[in-house]
Amino acid sequence: MASEQSGQSRPLERMEDLVSLCARRGYLFGSSEIYGGINGFWDYGPLGVELKNNLKAAWWQRVVRARPDIEGIDSAIIAHPRTWEASGHVEHFSDPMVDCRTCNRRFRADQTDLPCPEAPKQREVSECELTDPRNFNLMLSTHVGASEEAGSVAYLRPETCQPIFNDFKRVREVARQKLPFGIAQIGKAFRNEINPRNFTFRSREFEQAEMEFFCHPSEREKWFDHWLEERTRFHADLGLDADRLRTRPHAPDELAHYCQNARDVEFHFPFGWQEIEGIHDRGDWDLSRHSEFSGKDLGVTDPDTKEHFVPMVIETSVGVDRTCLALLVNGYREEALEAGETRTVMRLHPALAPLKAAILPLSKKLAEPAQALATELRAQLNVFYDDAGNIGRRYRRQDEAGTPFCITYDFDSENDSKVTVRERDSMAQERIALDAVLDYVKRKTEFPG
Ligand code: GAP
């Protein structure tokens, strides 16, 4: 089978190229496109949902299942409204906004150096007739029950961690956990972002994977360092390039008022260094506030010393969608091939790739045995079968989809019971016995423990 040779390789420079690949291949596209879309909301297609599920499974395995000291939960999206009073979101979770008196549009008060949408060539928003800044709460609200009175207002959670604090006492008891231990969950969060932008980077509906680790006040620094190291290792294991990853401590004026220490894990996107995860020392703020607002004591008593105290919290909070976006940006490459051809390849970690292998018979005449191989693999792996078009074009489609292995069933396979396995990044080919293919692909697509 003809081998391929690659030359120069270019990373992603323009987000538009990724947006277009994602729509073309079914990773991600605007929500409700048939109605013109809705700003800040995105749908994951057949490949995107697999990538996202693989990422969530890797996180859950690493953070929850592999550790005896972490418990998982899946809480309701809507919590008792007092939750958000206790957390400070009702009072403080807002951005200062200004309204334009001419066009009635609303802008963030700190982002008025943009062209005015009414007259973009003539003036900036700051030169329009603007109202004084007013605070605009970013929580999305709804009504629970039949009445729409003020008393029935509830909020879609703006972060997944607060229900963890609500459930702290119950989970500690049912799981018979002693400090230090943590509670984790993955789920949707909603923020009425004024300016959703950069594809899914800032959305109005997104997923978070959060873990709250409860410890004695004397151990908070030790656990902060532990979680910072764990989470940095996780991002490296995802295959994000070392020169695109860094951690950045928050400056004192960036720290939330209850936060003693915070570090962001940042990724270098085409639009600059941006946060994908935060590791925060939240102190005893959350449990103390929920104790105060609920009237329930959320403190713990040390069984040996009988000391009663409110545990300190070290939080790790990663955006699932932002990490997916970082993986797609990181994986995207345009490569020059021989004879002036180019290929776009999505170099995702094989454990995260939506499809693990594509089964490609060299000719439609070989469809039957190739289908049989696809059926065998499909019982344990997400695989794709394709017998349409020339083999080069089929490889290109799989390169864009990020499929780590293309398995070609050819006329020799009929005699030697072997197939050609082509590796996505190197495009190297090797012959593998048909009955060894399943184990081969499984072994090569595992996530490190
Ligand atoms: N509980 C702490 C917390 O929610 P955050 O820094 O506001 O902290 C944590 O959010 C992570 O959630 C961020 O690092 C980011 O990955 C993700 N995130 C926050 N707002 C987002 C948005 N509008 N769109 C997509 N992801 C978002």
Tab-separated table of C-alpha atoms and ligand atoms in Angstrom:
chain	number	residue	atom	x	y	z
A	1	MET	CA	0.000	0.000	0.000
A	2	ALA	CA	1.355	3.459	-0.928
A	3	SER	CA	2.984	5.145	2.071
A	4	GLU	CA	2.644	8.890	2.728
A	5	GLN	CA	5.308	11.419	3.638
A	6	SER	CA	4.736	14.614	5.505
A	7	GLY	CA	6.760	17.821	5.338
A	8	GLN	CA	6.097	21.120	7.096
A	9	SER	CA	3.439	21.288	9.781
A	10	ARG	CA	1.526	24.432	10.817
A	11	PRO	CA	-0.452	24.841	14.055
A	12	LEU	CA	-3.833	26.581	14.187
A	13	GLU	CA	-3.517	30.314	13.616
A	14	ARG	CA	-7.096	31.455	12.945
A	15	MET	CA	-10.009	30.284	15.101
A	16	GLU	CA	-12.234	30.425	11.968
A	17	ASP	CA	-10.368	27.399	10.564
A	18	LEU	CA	-11.184	25.366	13.661
A	19	VAL	CA	-14.798	26.566	13.747
A	20	SER	CA	-15.196	25.452	10.153
A	21	LEU	CA	-13.548	22.043	10.724
A	22	CYS	CA	-15.749	21.469	13.790
A	23	ALA	CA	-18.930	22.222	11.812
A	24	ARG	CA	-17.790	20.198	8.769
A	25	ARG	CA	-16.839	17.097	10.758
A	26	GLY	CA	-19.615	17.297	13.335
A	27	TYR	CA	-17.611	18.191	16.417
A	28	LEU	CA	-19.478	21.347	17.360
A	29	PHE	CA	-21.848	23.870	15.855
A	30	GLY	CA	-24.164	26.677	16.904
A	31	SER	CA	-27.284	25.660	18.814
A	32	SER	CA	-30.611	25.983	16.928
A	33	GLU	CA	-28.886	26.839	13.660
A	34	ILE	CA	-32.126	26.435	11.669
A	35	TYR	CA	-33.481	29.487	13.540
A	36	GLY	CA	-30.304	31.501	13.052
A	37	GLY	CA	-28.601	30.274	16.238
A	38	ILE	CA	-28.617	31.631	19.773
A	39	ASN	CA	-25.576	33.506	21.008
A	40	GLY	CA	-23.520	31.712	23.652
A	41	PHE	CA	-25.064	28.232	23.216
A	42	TRP	CA	-23.461	25.333	21.353
A	43	ASP	CA	-24.362	21.785	20.312
A	44	TYR	CA	-21.852	18.944	20.246
A	45	GLY	CA	-22.287	16.648	17.242
A	46	PRO	CA	-21.467	12.935	16.913
A	47	LEU	CA	-17.687	13.433	17.228
A	48	GLY	CA	-17.881	16.245	19.796
A	49	VAL	CA	-20.034	14.332	22.248
A	50	GLU	CA	-17.562	11.423	22.162
A	51	LEU	CA	-14.596	13.738	22.786
A	52	LYS	CA	-16.407	15.414	25.664
A	53	ASN	CA	-17.524	12.102	27.206
A	54	ASN	CA	-13.980	10.709	26.942
A	55	LEU	CA	-12.597	13.797	28.672
A	56	LYS	CA	-15.190	13.591	31.454
A	57	ALA	CA	-14.501	9.854	31.898
A	58	ALA	CA	-10.728	10.528	32.167
A	59	TRP	CA	-11.362	13.228	34.803
A	60	TRP	CA	-13.822	11.079	36.755
A	61	GLN	CA	-11.442	8.103	36.732
A	62	ARG	CA	-8.462	10.196	37.859
A	63	VAL	CA	-10.197	12.434	40.403
A	64	VAL	CA	-12.956	10.191	41.813
A	65	ARG	CA	-12.573	6.477	41.153
A	66	ALA	CA	-8.807	6.140	41.479
A	67	ARG	CA	-8.871	7.732	44.949
A	68	PRO	CA	-10.312	6.398	48.197
A	69	ASP	CA	-10.661	9.945	49.585
A	70	ILE	CA	-13.030	11.430	46.957
A	71	GLU	CA	-16.785	10.808	46.591
A	72	GLY	CA	-18.813	11.686	43.492
A	73	ILE	CA	-22.296	13.221	43.324
A	74	ASP	CA	-24.703	14.472	40.654
A	75	SER	CA	-26.811	17.261	42.116
A	76	ALA	CA	-29.869	19.066	40.759
A	77	ILE	CA	-29.182	22.092	38.565
A	78	ILE	CA	-31.690	24.126	40.560
A	79	ALA	CA	-30.867	24.496	44.258
A	80	HIS	CA	-32.833	26.224	47.018
A	81	PRO	CA	-32.562	29.976	46.223
A	82	ARG	CA	-31.057	30.656	49.667
A	83	THR	CA	-27.983	28.748	48.391
A	84	TRP	CA	-27.129	31.677	46.137
A	85	GLU	CA	-27.694	34.228	48.871
A	86	ALA	CA	-25.306	32.306	51.127
A	87	SER	CA	-22.691	31.937	48.365
A	88	GLY	CA	-22.769	35.675	47.667
A	89	HIS	CA	-23.964	35.265	44.059
A	90	VAL	CA	-27.223	37.212	44.519
A	91	GLU	CA	-25.323	40.189	45.879
A	92	HIS	CA	-21.989	40.067	44.061
A	93	PHE	CA	-22.134	37.961	40.869
A	94	SER	CA	-22.528	40.872	38.494
A	95	ASP	CA	-20.758	42.914	35.853
A	96	PRO	CA	-21.057	46.726	35.639
A	97	MET	CA	-23.018	47.620	32.482
A	98	VAL	CA	-23.822	50.789	30.574
A	99	ASP	CA	-26.755	51.390	28.182
A	100	CYS	CA	-26.500	53.424	24.980
A	101	ARG	CA	-29.237	56.093	24.999
A	102	THR	CA	-29.365	56.148	21.169
A	103	CYS	CA	-29.560	52.461	20.200
A	104	ASN	CA	-30.582	51.022	23.605
A	105	ARG	CA	-27.831	48.389	23.394
A	106	ARG	CA	-26.087	47.290	26.584
A	107	PHE	CA	-22.295	47.018	26.957
A	108	ARG	CA	-19.888	45.973	29.689
A	109	ALA	CA	-18.606	49.146	31.309
A	110	ASP	CA	-14.997	47.902	30.992
A	111	GLN	CA	-15.376	47.071	27.275
A	112	THR	CA	-16.429	50.351	25.671
A	113	ASP	CA	-13.296	50.672	23.533
A	114	LEU	CA	-15.044	48.606	20.805
A	115	PRO	CA	-16.481	50.004	17.544
A	116	CYS	CA	-20.076	51.181	18.024
A	117	PRO	CA	-22.324	48.605	16.257
A	118	GLU	CA	-24.493	51.466	14.865
A	119	ALA	CA	-21.581	53.364	13.312
A	120	PRO	CA	-18.509	51.120	13.517
A	121	LYS	CA	-16.355	53.278	11.238
A	122	GLN	CA	-17.188	56.567	12.958
A	123	ARG	CA	-16.916	56.010	16.691
A	124	GLU	CA	-16.222	53.738	19.621
A	125	VAL	CA	-18.921	52.798	22.117
A	126	SER	CA	-17.219	55.059	24.691
A	127	GLU	CA	-18.019	58.060	22.442
A	128	CYS	CA	-21.784	57.296	22.452
A	129	GLU	CA	-24.221	58.799	24.935
A	130	LEU	CA	-24.029	56.229	27.735
A	131	THR	CA	-25.818	55.838	31.072
A	132	ASP	CA	-23.824	55.540	34.308
A	133	PRO	CA	-22.642	51.966	35.005
A	134	ARG	CA	-25.166	49.718	36.764
A	135	ASN	CA	-24.595	46.203	38.081
A	136	PHE	CA	-26.203	43.426	36.058
A	137	ASN	CA	-26.464	39.991	37.737
A	138	LEU	CA	-25.104	37.155	35.603
A	139	MET	CA	-27.297	34.374	37.015
A	140	LEU	CA	-30.021	33.017	34.745
A	141	SER	CA	-33.308	32.827	36.615
A	142	THR	CA	-36.527	30.906	36.177
A	143	HIS	CA	-39.749	30.300	38.127
A	144	VAL	CA	-40.515	27.097	39.964
A	145	GLY	CA	-44.162	26.012	40.211
A	146	ALA	CA	-47.276	27.537	38.704
A	147	SER	CA	-46.949	31.103	40.012
A	148	GLU	CA	-44.566	33.730	38.673
A	149	GLU	CA	-44.357	35.752	41.889
A	150	ALA	CA	-41.077	36.965	43.326
A	151	GLY	CA	-41.175	34.094	45.859
A	152	SER	CA	-41.013	31.479	43.102
A	153	VAL	CA	-37.772	32.758	41.509
A	154	ALA	CA	-35.003	30.168	41.266
A	155	TYR	CA	-31.609	30.228	39.569
A	156	LEU	CA	-29.870	27.890	37.166
A	157	ARG	CA	-26.603	27.213	39.015
A	158	PRO	CA	-23.739	29.473	37.899
A	159	GLU	CA	-21.194	26.946	39.265
A	160	THR	CA	-21.457	23.295	40.241
A	161	CYS	CA	-19.645	23.580	43.570
A	162	GLN	CA	-22.348	25.147	45.758
A	163	PRO	CA	-24.581	22.015	45.799
A	164	ILE	CA	-21.468	20.128	46.979
A	165	PHE	CA	-21.393	22.363	50.074
A	166	ASN	CA	-25.140	21.871	50.563
A	167	ASP	CA	-24.584	18.083	50.503
A	168	PHE	CA	-21.335	18.057	52.528
A	169	LYS	CA	-22.778	16.701	55.792
A	170	ARG	CA	-24.950	14.059	54.139
A	171	VAL	CA	-22.174	12.739	51.878
A	172	ARG	CA	-19.627	12.614	54.701
A	173	GLU	CA	-22.037	10.557	56.782
A	174	VAL	CA	-23.273	8.132	54.100
A	175	ALA	CA	-19.769	7.560	52.701
A	176	ARG	CA	-18.326	7.316	56.263
A	177	GLN	CA	-15.498	9.633	55.254
A	178	LYS	CA	-13.178	11.335	57.708
A	179	LEU	CA	-11.250	14.515	56.985
A	180	PRO	CA	-9.362	15.065	54.762
A	181	PHE	CA	-11.663	14.022	51.919
A	182	GLY	CA	-13.304	15.541	48.856
A	183	ILE	CA	-16.581	15.617	46.911
A	184	ALA	CA	-16.654	15.959	43.130
A	185	GLN	CA	-19.195	16.466	40.413
A	186	ILE	CA	-19.454	17.168	36.704
A	187	GLY	CA	-22.399	19.111	35.379
A	188	LYS	CA	-23.926	22.046	33.588
A	189	ALA	CA	-23.521	25.616	34.776
A	190	PHE	CA	-25.196	28.719	33.362
A	191	ARG	CA	-24.061	32.339	33.240
A	192	ASN	CA	-25.762	35.147	31.387
A	193	GLU	CA	-22.408	36.299	29.967
A	194	ILE	CA	-22.746	39.761	28.454
A	195	ASN	CA	-20.246	39.071	25.738
A	196	PRO	CA	-19.996	35.359	24.822
A	197	ARG	CA	-17.023	34.949	22.489
A	198	ASN	CA	-14.123	32.963	21.099
A	199	PHE	CA	-16.217	29.980	20.006
A	200	THR	CA	-17.122	27.943	23.113
A	201	PHE	CA	-14.530	29.674	25.313
A	202	ARG	CA	-17.058	31.978	26.950
A	203	SER	CA	-20.521	30.431	26.672
A	204	ARG	CA	-23.771	30.949	28.509
A	205	GLU	CA	-24.289	27.239	29.118
A	206	PHE	CA	-21.198	25.123	29.831
A	207	GLU	CA	-19.984	22.193	31.875
A	208	GLN	CA	-17.703	22.235	34.871
A	209	ALA	CA	-15.856	19.391	36.604
A	210	GLU	CA	-15.329	20.541	40.174
A	211	MET	CA	-13.833	18.943	43.274
A	212	GLU	CA	-14.018	20.419	46.773
A	213	PHE	CA	-11.447	18.983	49.197
A	214	PHE	CA	-12.165	19.450	52.918
A	215	CYS	CA	-9.262	19.523	55.377
A	216	HIS	CA	-8.089	20.746	58.783
A	217	PRO	CA	-6.930	24.420	58.779
A	218	SER	CA	-3.358	23.332	59.566
A	219	GLU	CA	-3.186	21.344	56.289
A	220	ARG	CA	-4.557	23.791	53.730
A	221	GLU	CA	-1.197	24.699	52.156
A	222	LYS	CA	-0.155	21.066	51.883
A	223	TRP	CA	-3.378	20.122	50.068
A	224	PHE	CA	-3.284	23.187	47.836
A	225	ASP	CA	0.171	22.124	46.627
A	226	HIS	CA	-0.975	18.531	46.206
A	227	TRP	CA	-3.953	19.470	44.029
A	228	LEU	CA	-1.996	21.964	41.978
A	229	GLU	CA	0.496	19.229	41.114
A	230	GLU	CA	-2.230	16.640	40.393
A	231	ARG	CA	-4.168	18.938	38.114
A	232	THR	CA	-1.095	20.136	36.227
A	233	ARG	CA	-0.118	16.503	35.599
A	234	PHE	CA	-3.649	15.780	34.334
A	235	HIS	CA	-3.482	18.511	31.682
A	236	ALA	CA	-0.065	17.301	30.525
A	237	ASP	CA	-1.420	13.721	30.348
A	238	LEU	CA	-4.266	14.949	28.116
A	239	GLY	CA	-1.567	15.649	25.547
A	240	LEU	CA	-1.650	19.460	25.752
A	241	ASP	CA	1.788	20.654	24.601
A	242	ALA	CA	4.123	21.779	27.403
A	243	ASP	CA	4.851	25.108	25.680
A	244	ARG	CA	1.119	25.920	25.541
A	245	LEU	CA	0.473	25.201	29.237
A	246	ARG	CA	1.384	27.231	32.293
A	247	THR	CA	0.096	27.981	35.783
A	248	ARG	CA	-0.343	31.557	36.945
A	249	PRO	CA	-0.854	32.739	40.533
A	250	HIS	CA	-3.639	35.283	41.067
A	251	ALA	CA	-2.432	38.754	41.949
A	252	PRO	CA	-3.755	39.969	45.351
A	253	ASP	CA	-6.324	42.253	43.637
A	254	GLU	CA	-7.655	39.323	41.541
A	255	LEU	CA	-8.336	37.067	44.537
A	256	ALA	CA	-11.962	36.624	45.600
A	257	HIS	CA	-12.409	38.190	49.051
A	258	TYR	CA	-12.663	34.738	50.709
A	259	CYS	CA	-9.742	33.258	48.786
A	260	GLN	CA	-6.284	32.992	50.354
A	261	ASN	CA	-4.469	31.509	47.364
A	262	ALA	CA	-5.467	30.784	43.758
A	263	ARG	CA	-3.671	29.603	40.659
A	264	ASP	CA	-5.016	29.298	37.155
A	265	VAL	CA	-3.991	26.609	34.727
A	266	GLU	CA	-3.725	28.525	31.451
A	267	PHE	CA	-3.564	27.351	27.846
A	268	HIS	CA	-2.193	29.353	24.941
A	269	PHE	CA	-5.127	29.818	22.524
A	270	PRO	CA	-4.804	31.726	19.232
A	271	PHE	CA	-6.420	34.613	21.177
A	272	GLY	CA	-3.791	34.483	23.962
A	273	TRP	CA	-3.118	32.822	27.321
A	274	GLN	CA	-6.448	32.000	28.974
A	275	GLU	CA	-7.668	30.117	32.040
A	276	ILE	CA	-8.977	26.579	31.637
A	277	GLU	CA	-8.895	25.589	35.312
A	278	GLY	CA	-8.704	27.309	38.685
A	279	ILE	CA	-7.219	25.825	41.867
A	280	HIS	CA	-8.515	27.842	44.802
A	281	ASP	CA	-8.026	27.894	48.556
A	282	ARG	CA	-11.571	28.960	49.539
A	283	GLY	CA	-10.896	28.790	53.277
A	284	ASP	CA	-13.992	28.139	55.419
A	285	TRP	CA	-16.104	30.742	53.569
A	286	ASP	CA	-18.586	28.373	51.913
A	287	LEU	CA	-19.292	26.010	54.808
A	288	SER	CA	-19.487	28.914	57.287
A	289	ARG	CA	-21.954	30.817	55.097
A	290	HIS	CA	-24.144	27.772	54.450
A	291	SER	CA	-24.107	27.018	58.212
A	292	GLU	CA	-25.230	30.585	58.868
A	293	PHE	CA	-27.946	30.697	56.190
A	294	SER	CA	-29.332	27.179	56.769
A	295	GLY	CA	-29.018	27.177	60.541
A	296	LYS	CA	-27.300	23.735	60.306
A	297	ASP	CA	-23.871	23.226	61.836
A	298	LEU	CA	-21.542	22.131	59.028
A	299	GLY	CA	-18.514	21.959	61.319
A	300	VAL	CA	-16.814	18.660	62.225
A	301	THR	CA	-15.398	17.294	65.459
A	302	ASP	CA	-12.002	15.609	65.491
A	303	PRO	CA	-12.657	12.188	67.079
A	304	ASP	CA	-9.261	12.180	68.822
A	305	THR	CA	-8.798	15.761	70.031
A	306	LYS	CA	-12.546	16.610	70.196
A	307	GLU	CA	-11.697	19.917	68.489
A	308	HIS	CA	-14.757	21.305	66.658
A	309	PHE	CA	-13.932	23.326	63.554
A	310	VAL	CA	-15.191	24.373	60.119
A	311	PRO	CA	-13.101	22.564	57.461
A	312	MET	CA	-11.055	24.515	54.953
A	313	VAL	CA	-11.753	23.934	51.266
A	314	ILE	CA	-9.303	23.477	48.411
A	315	GLU	CA	-11.180	23.588	45.105
A	316	THR	CA	-10.215	22.400	41.643
A	317	SER	CA	-12.563	23.768	38.988
A	318	VAL	CA	-12.071	22.951	35.323
A	319	GLY	CA	-14.246	23.899	32.358
A	320	VAL	CA	-15.073	20.805	30.300
A	321	ASP	CA	-15.916	22.828	27.178
A	322	ARG	CA	-12.845	25.033	27.533
A	323	THR	CA	-10.631	21.975	27.868
A	324	CYS	CA	-12.274	20.406	24.790
A	325	LEU	CA	-11.556	23.649	22.947
A	326	ALA	CA	-7.921	23.593	24.133
A	327	LEU	CA	-7.615	19.962	22.954
A	328	LEU	CA	-8.983	20.864	19.513
A	329	VAL	CA	-6.729	23.922	19.188
A	330	ASN	CA	-3.722	21.915	20.375
A	331	GLY	CA	-4.486	18.993	18.057
A	332	TYR	CA	-5.070	20.990	14.871
A	333	ARG	CA	-2.245	20.806	12.303
A	334	GLU	CA	-2.015	21.581	8.610
A	335	GLU	CA	0.687	19.471	7.019
A	336	ALA	CA	2.291	19.650	3.597
A	337	LEU	CA	2.460	16.232	1.922
A	338	GLU	CA	4.360	15.154	-1.157
A	339	ALA	CA	3.147	16.357	-4.588
A	340	GLY	CA	1.852	19.662	-3.222
A	341	GLU	CA	-1.009	18.041	-1.273
A	342	THR	CA	-1.930	19.116	2.243
A	343	ARG	CA	-3.768	17.367	5.043
A	344	THR	CA	-5.472	18.716	8.140
A	345	VAL	CA	-4.958	16.393	11.058
A	346	MET	CA	-6.479	16.516	14.534
A	347	ARG	CA	-3.758	15.095	16.786
A	348	LEU	CA	-5.877	14.194	19.812
A	349	HIS	CA	-4.623	11.835	22.502
A	350	PRO	CA	-5.851	8.391	21.318
A	351	ALA	CA	-7.728	7.888	24.609
A	352	LEU	CA	-9.722	11.086	23.962
A	353	ALA	CA	-10.207	10.686	20.209
A	354	PRO	CA	-13.909	10.216	19.360
A	355	LEU	CA	-13.243	7.264	17.039
A	356	LYS	CA	-10.518	4.793	17.925
A	357	ALA	CA	-10.220	3.196	14.490
A	358	ALA	CA	-11.667	3.322	10.993
A	359	ILE	CA	-12.062	0.080	9.046
A	360	LEU	CA	-11.456	0.716	5.357
A	361	PRO	CA	-11.704	-2.154	2.823
A	362	LEU	CA	-9.470	-1.439	-0.172
A	363	SER	CA	-12.273	-2.457	-2.502
A	364	LYS	CA	-16.045	-2.829	-2.078
A	365	LYS	CA	-15.475	-6.496	-2.984
A	366	LEU	CA	-13.834	-6.890	0.435
A	367	ALA	CA	-16.774	-5.354	2.309
A	368	GLU	CA	-17.923	-8.552	3.976
A	369	PRO	CA	-14.746	-9.513	5.911
A	370	ALA	CA	-14.048	-5.822	6.665
A	371	GLN	CA	-17.569	-5.404	8.071
A	372	ALA	CA	-16.991	-8.501	10.217
A	373	LEU	CA	-13.839	-6.906	11.669
A	374	ALA	CA	-15.734	-3.642	12.324
A	375	THR	CA	-18.481	-5.563	14.141
A	376	GLU	CA	-15.908	-7.343	16.328
A	377	LEU	CA	-14.227	-4.042	17.302
A	378	ARG	CA	-17.501	-2.146	17.755
A	379	ALA	CA	-18.449	-4.382	20.698
A	380	GLN	CA	-15.689	-2.714	22.749
A	381	LEU	CA	-14.558	0.419	20.907
A	382	ASN	CA	-16.077	3.324	19.014
A	383	VAL	CA	-15.106	2.530	15.397
A	384	PHE	CA	-16.173	3.699	11.951
A	385	TYR	CA	-16.614	1.752	8.741
A	386	ASP	CA	-16.080	3.455	5.383
A	387	ASP	CA	-15.876	1.911	1.935
A	388	ALA	CA	-16.722	5.029	-0.121
A	389	GLY	CA	-14.132	6.835	-2.277
A	390	ASN	CA	-10.428	6.340	-2.843
A	391	ILE	CA	-8.276	5.298	0.100
A	392	GLY	CA	-6.354	8.624	0.216
A	393	ARG	CA	-9.579	10.581	0.583
A	394	ARG	CA	-10.816	8.213	3.272
A	395	TYR	CA	-7.537	8.690	5.215
A	396	ARG	CA	-7.961	12.481	4.986
A	397	ARG	CA	-11.474	12.322	6.433
A	398	GLN	CA	-10.209	10.269	9.379
A	399	ASP	CA	-7.214	12.579	9.884
A	400	GLU	CA	-9.597	15.518	10.308
A	401	ALA	CA	-11.773	13.473	12.664
A	402	GLY	CA	-8.679	12.672	14.766
A	403	THR	CA	-9.022	8.879	14.386
A	404	PRO	CA	-5.713	7.401	15.619
A	405	PHE	CA	-5.798	4.202	13.514
A	406	CYS	CA	-6.965	3.410	9.993
A	407	ILE	CA	-7.195	-0.317	9.365
A	408	THR	CA	-7.151	-1.389	5.748
A	409	TYR	CA	-8.415	-4.768	4.686
A	410	ASP	CA	-6.823	-5.555	1.289
A	411	PHE	CA	-6.567	-8.495	-1.115
A	412	ASP	CA	-3.501	-9.894	0.741
A	413	SER	CA	-5.617	-10.058	3.916
A	414	GLU	CA	-7.566	-12.895	2.305
A	415	ASN	CA	-4.358	-15.010	2.243
A	416	ASP	CA	-2.263	-13.906	5.250
A	417	SER	CA	-5.118	-12.970	7.658
A	418	LYS	CA	-3.389	-9.643	8.358
A	419	VAL	CA	-4.478	-6.043	7.911
A	420	THR	CA	-2.529	-2.792	7.437
A	421	VAL	CA	-2.746	-0.450	10.423
A	422	ARG	CA	-1.864	3.177	9.650
A	423	GLU	CA	-1.041	5.481	12.560
A	424	ARG	CA	-2.564	8.968	12.216
A	425	ASP	CA	0.354	11.242	13.193
A	426	SER	CA	3.375	9.446	11.695
A	427	MET	CA	1.302	7.842	8.902
A	428	ALA	CA	3.543	4.767	9.482
A	429	GLN	CA	1.989	1.489	8.404
A	430	GLU	CA	2.392	-2.011	9.818
A	431	ARG	CA	0.820	-5.399	9.162
A	432	ILE	CA	-1.043	-6.869	12.123
A	433	ALA	CA	-2.735	-10.253	12.460
A	434	LEU	CA	-6.516	-9.944	12.231
A	435	ASP	CA	-7.049	-11.683	15.563
A	436	ALA	CA	-4.635	-9.270	17.330
A	437	VAL	CA	-6.215	-6.021	16.084
A	438	LEU	CA	-8.709	-5.541	18.933
A	439	ASP	CA	-6.060	-5.873	21.672
A	440	TYR	CA	-3.651	-3.685	19.698
A	441	VAL	CA	-6.116	-0.788	19.390
A	442	LYS	CA	-7.353	-1.150	22.987
A	443	ARG	CA	-3.802	-1.045	24.365
A	444	LYS	CA	-2.865	1.998	22.288
A	445	THR	CA	-5.970	4.007	23.226
A	446	GLU	CA	-5.815	3.733	27.017
A	447	PHE	CA	-5.582	6.823	29.235
A	448	PRO	CA	-2.627	6.777	31.692
A	449	GLY	CA	-3.730	5.987	35.267
B	1	GAP	N1	-16.381	27.348	41.522
B	1	GAP	C1	-15.375	28.208	41.023
B	1	GAP	C2	-15.646	28.709	39.670
B	1	GAP	O1	-16.722	28.487	39.118
B	1	GAP	P1	-14.609	30.070	37.706
B	1	GAP	O2	-13.186	30.518	37.485
B	1	GAP	O3	-15.677	31.075	37.593
B	1	GAP	O4	-14.600	29.370	39.139
B	1	GAP	C3	-14.138	27.705	36.679
B	1	GAP	O5	-14.914	28.886	36.686
B	1	GAP	C4	-13.922	27.221	35.264
B	1	GAP	O6	-15.182	27.121	34.583
B	1	GAP	C5	-13.089	28.156	34.405
B	1	GAP	O7	-11.698	27.900	34.560
B	1	GAP	C6	-13.554	27.813	33.007
B	1	GAP	O8	-12.848	26.698	32.503
B	1	GAP	C7	-15.011	27.440	33.216
B	1	GAP	N2	-15.893	28.575	32.842
B	1	GAP	C8	-16.239	29.623	33.599
B	1	GAP	N3	-17.059	30.459	32.918
B	1	GAP	C9	-17.227	29.920	31.684
B	1	GAP	C10	-17.953	30.302	30.511
B	1	GAP	N4	-18.717	31.399	30.486
B	1	GAP	N5	-17.892	29.500	29.425
B	1	GAP	C11	-17.159	28.362	29.436
B	1	GAP	N6	-16.456	27.955	30.516
B	1	GAP	C12	-16.487	28.706	31.629
